[in-house]
Amino acid sequence: MEKIAICPGSFDPVTLGHIDIIRRASKMFDKVIVAVLVNPSKQPSFSIQERIDFLNEATKGIDNLEIVSFDGLLASYAKEKSAVAVVKGLRAVSDFEYEFQMALTNKKLNPELETIFLTTSSQHMYLSSSMVKQVASFGGDISDFVPACLYEKIYNRLKGVN
Ligand code: PNS
């Protein structure tokens, strides 16, 4: 049976840290669904369609991916897609409480679903979408943070927005 995993997130915008996790997950599973989901505690800067387009562009060449959006519970979506695992990157201790809470909630809602945490590569330890947004909004260089093919699009949209 095909083993399907989901890499969920806001991806607002996608960072090199996300791409690293997606690439590594794609080697572990037959198919990876990258799901752009709604995080009700975050105010997005990019539309869902923009985030999907960015992900499609930045993951060209990874064949076993499907990029989607879903406006509902991750646990239900995983069941609908017969996914066996959620794969997330864990950066630092500060991520742990929030991620652990989500993993336990998802397990309660869908007991068949496992959450797997991949240790973020050391060069991406500090990276987050919110940091990218803040640095770009003040005109800082984000070229080490986002995929090169998206740099201009992301930077031009965020520059001066604060
Ligand atoms: O990149 P983020 O913002 O840390 O990702 C969080 C996300 C979008 C994966 C989470 O908010 C989510 O799963 N949203 C979908 C709604 C849901 O299932 N909420 C309950 C999760 S415990």
mmCIF file of C-alpha atoms in Angstrom, residues 3-66:
data_model
loop_
_atom_site.group_PDB
_atom_site.id
_atom_site.type_symbol
_atom_site.label_atom_id
_atom_site.label_comp_id
_atom_site.label_asym_id
_atom_site.label_seq_id
_atom_site.Cartn_x
_atom_site.Cartn_y
_atom_site.Cartn_z
ATOM 1 C CA LYS A 3 2.485 5.331 2.220
ATOM 2 C CA ILE A 4 1.240 8.912 2.190
ATOM 3 C CA ALA A 5 2.417 11.708 4.490
ATOM 4 C CA ILE A 6 1.257 15.270 4.887
ATOM 5 C CA CYS A 7 3.532 18.275 5.399
ATOM 6 C CA PRO A 8 1.125 20.893 6.742
ATOM 7 C CA GLY A 9 1.725 24.547 7.422
ATOM 8 C CA SER A 10 0.825 28.138 6.752
ATOM 9 C CA PHE A 11 3.790 28.564 4.372
ATOM 10 C CA ASP A 12 3.343 32.338 4.542
ATOM 11 C CA PRO A 13 5.748 32.433 2.763
ATOM 12 C CA VAL A 14 7.622 29.181 2.175
ATOM 13 C CA THR A 15 11.214 29.269 3.488
ATOM 14 C CA LEU A 16 14.318 27.205 2.770
ATOM 15 C CA GLY A 17 13.607 25.454 6.075
ATOM 16 C CA HIS A 18 10.235 24.252 4.768
ATOM 17 C CA ILE A 19 11.780 23.066 1.501
ATOM 18 C CA ASP A 20 14.412 21.099 3.403
ATOM 19 C CA ILE A 21 11.730 19.288 5.428
ATOM 20 C CA ILE A 22 9.548 18.640 2.348
ATOM 21 C CA ARG A 23 12.523 17.245 0.418
ATOM 22 C CA ARG A 24 13.518 14.936 3.262
ATOM 23 C CA ALA A 25 9.907 13.776 3.799
ATOM 24 C CA SER A 26 9.625 13.018 0.072
ATOM 25 C CA LYS A 27 12.466 10.500 0.467
ATOM 26 C CA MET A 28 10.728 8.759 3.361
ATOM 27 C CA PHE A 29 7.250 8.301 1.849
ATOM 28 C CA ASP A 30 5.766 7.193 -1.457
ATOM 29 C CA LYS A 31 3.793 10.399 -1.682
ATOM 30 C CA VAL A 32 3.836 13.677 0.274
ATOM 31 C CA ILE A 33 0.906 16.058 0.319
ATOM 32 C CA VAL A 34 2.055 19.583 1.101
ATOM 33 C CA ALA A 35 -1.058 21.159 2.590
ATOM 34 C CA VAL A 36 -1.483 24.906 2.953
ATOM 35 C CA LEU A 37 -3.841 25.128 5.907
ATOM 36 C CA VAL A 38 -5.434 27.909 7.892
ATOM 37 C CA ASN A 39 -3.757 28.785 11.176
ATOM 38 C CA PRO A 40 -6.447 30.867 12.908
ATOM 39 C CA SER A 41 -3.883 32.537 15.158
ATOM 40 C CA LYS A 42 -1.929 34.018 12.226
ATOM 41 C CA GLN A 43 -2.823 36.870 9.883
ATOM 42 C CA PRO A 44 -1.517 35.859 6.439
ATOM 43 C CA SER A 45 0.444 38.181 4.154
ATOM 44 C CA PHE A 46 0.045 36.037 1.015
ATOM 45 C CA SER A 47 -3.141 34.555 -0.449
ATOM 46 C CA ILE A 48 -3.614 30.800 -0.416
ATOM 47 C CA GLN A 49 -3.134 30.731 -4.208
ATOM 48 C CA GLU A 50 0.133 32.683 -3.977
ATOM 49 C CA ARG A 51 1.410 30.287 -1.330
ATOM 50 C CA ILE A 52 0.494 27.291 -3.491
ATOM 51 C CA ASP A 53 2.165 28.854 -6.539
ATOM 52 C CA PHE A 54 5.325 29.552 -4.488
ATOM 53 C CA LEU A 55 5.416 25.969 -3.242
ATOM 54 C CA ASN A 56 4.923 24.581 -6.760
ATOM 55 C CA GLU A 57 7.760 26.718 -8.091
ATOM 56 C CA ALA A 58 10.150 25.932 -5.240
ATOM 57 C CA THR A 59 9.590 22.165 -5.301
ATOM 58 C CA LYS A 60 9.964 21.588 -9.053
ATOM 59 C CA GLY A 61 11.888 18.369 -9.518
ATOM 60 C CA ILE A 62 10.458 16.590 -6.484
ATOM 61 C CA ASP A 63 8.147 14.155 -8.223
ATOM 62 C CA ASN A 64 6.121 12.546 -5.449
ATOM 63 C CA LEU A 65 4.523 15.762 -4.152
ATOM 64 C CA GLU A 66 1.021 17.139 -4.327
#
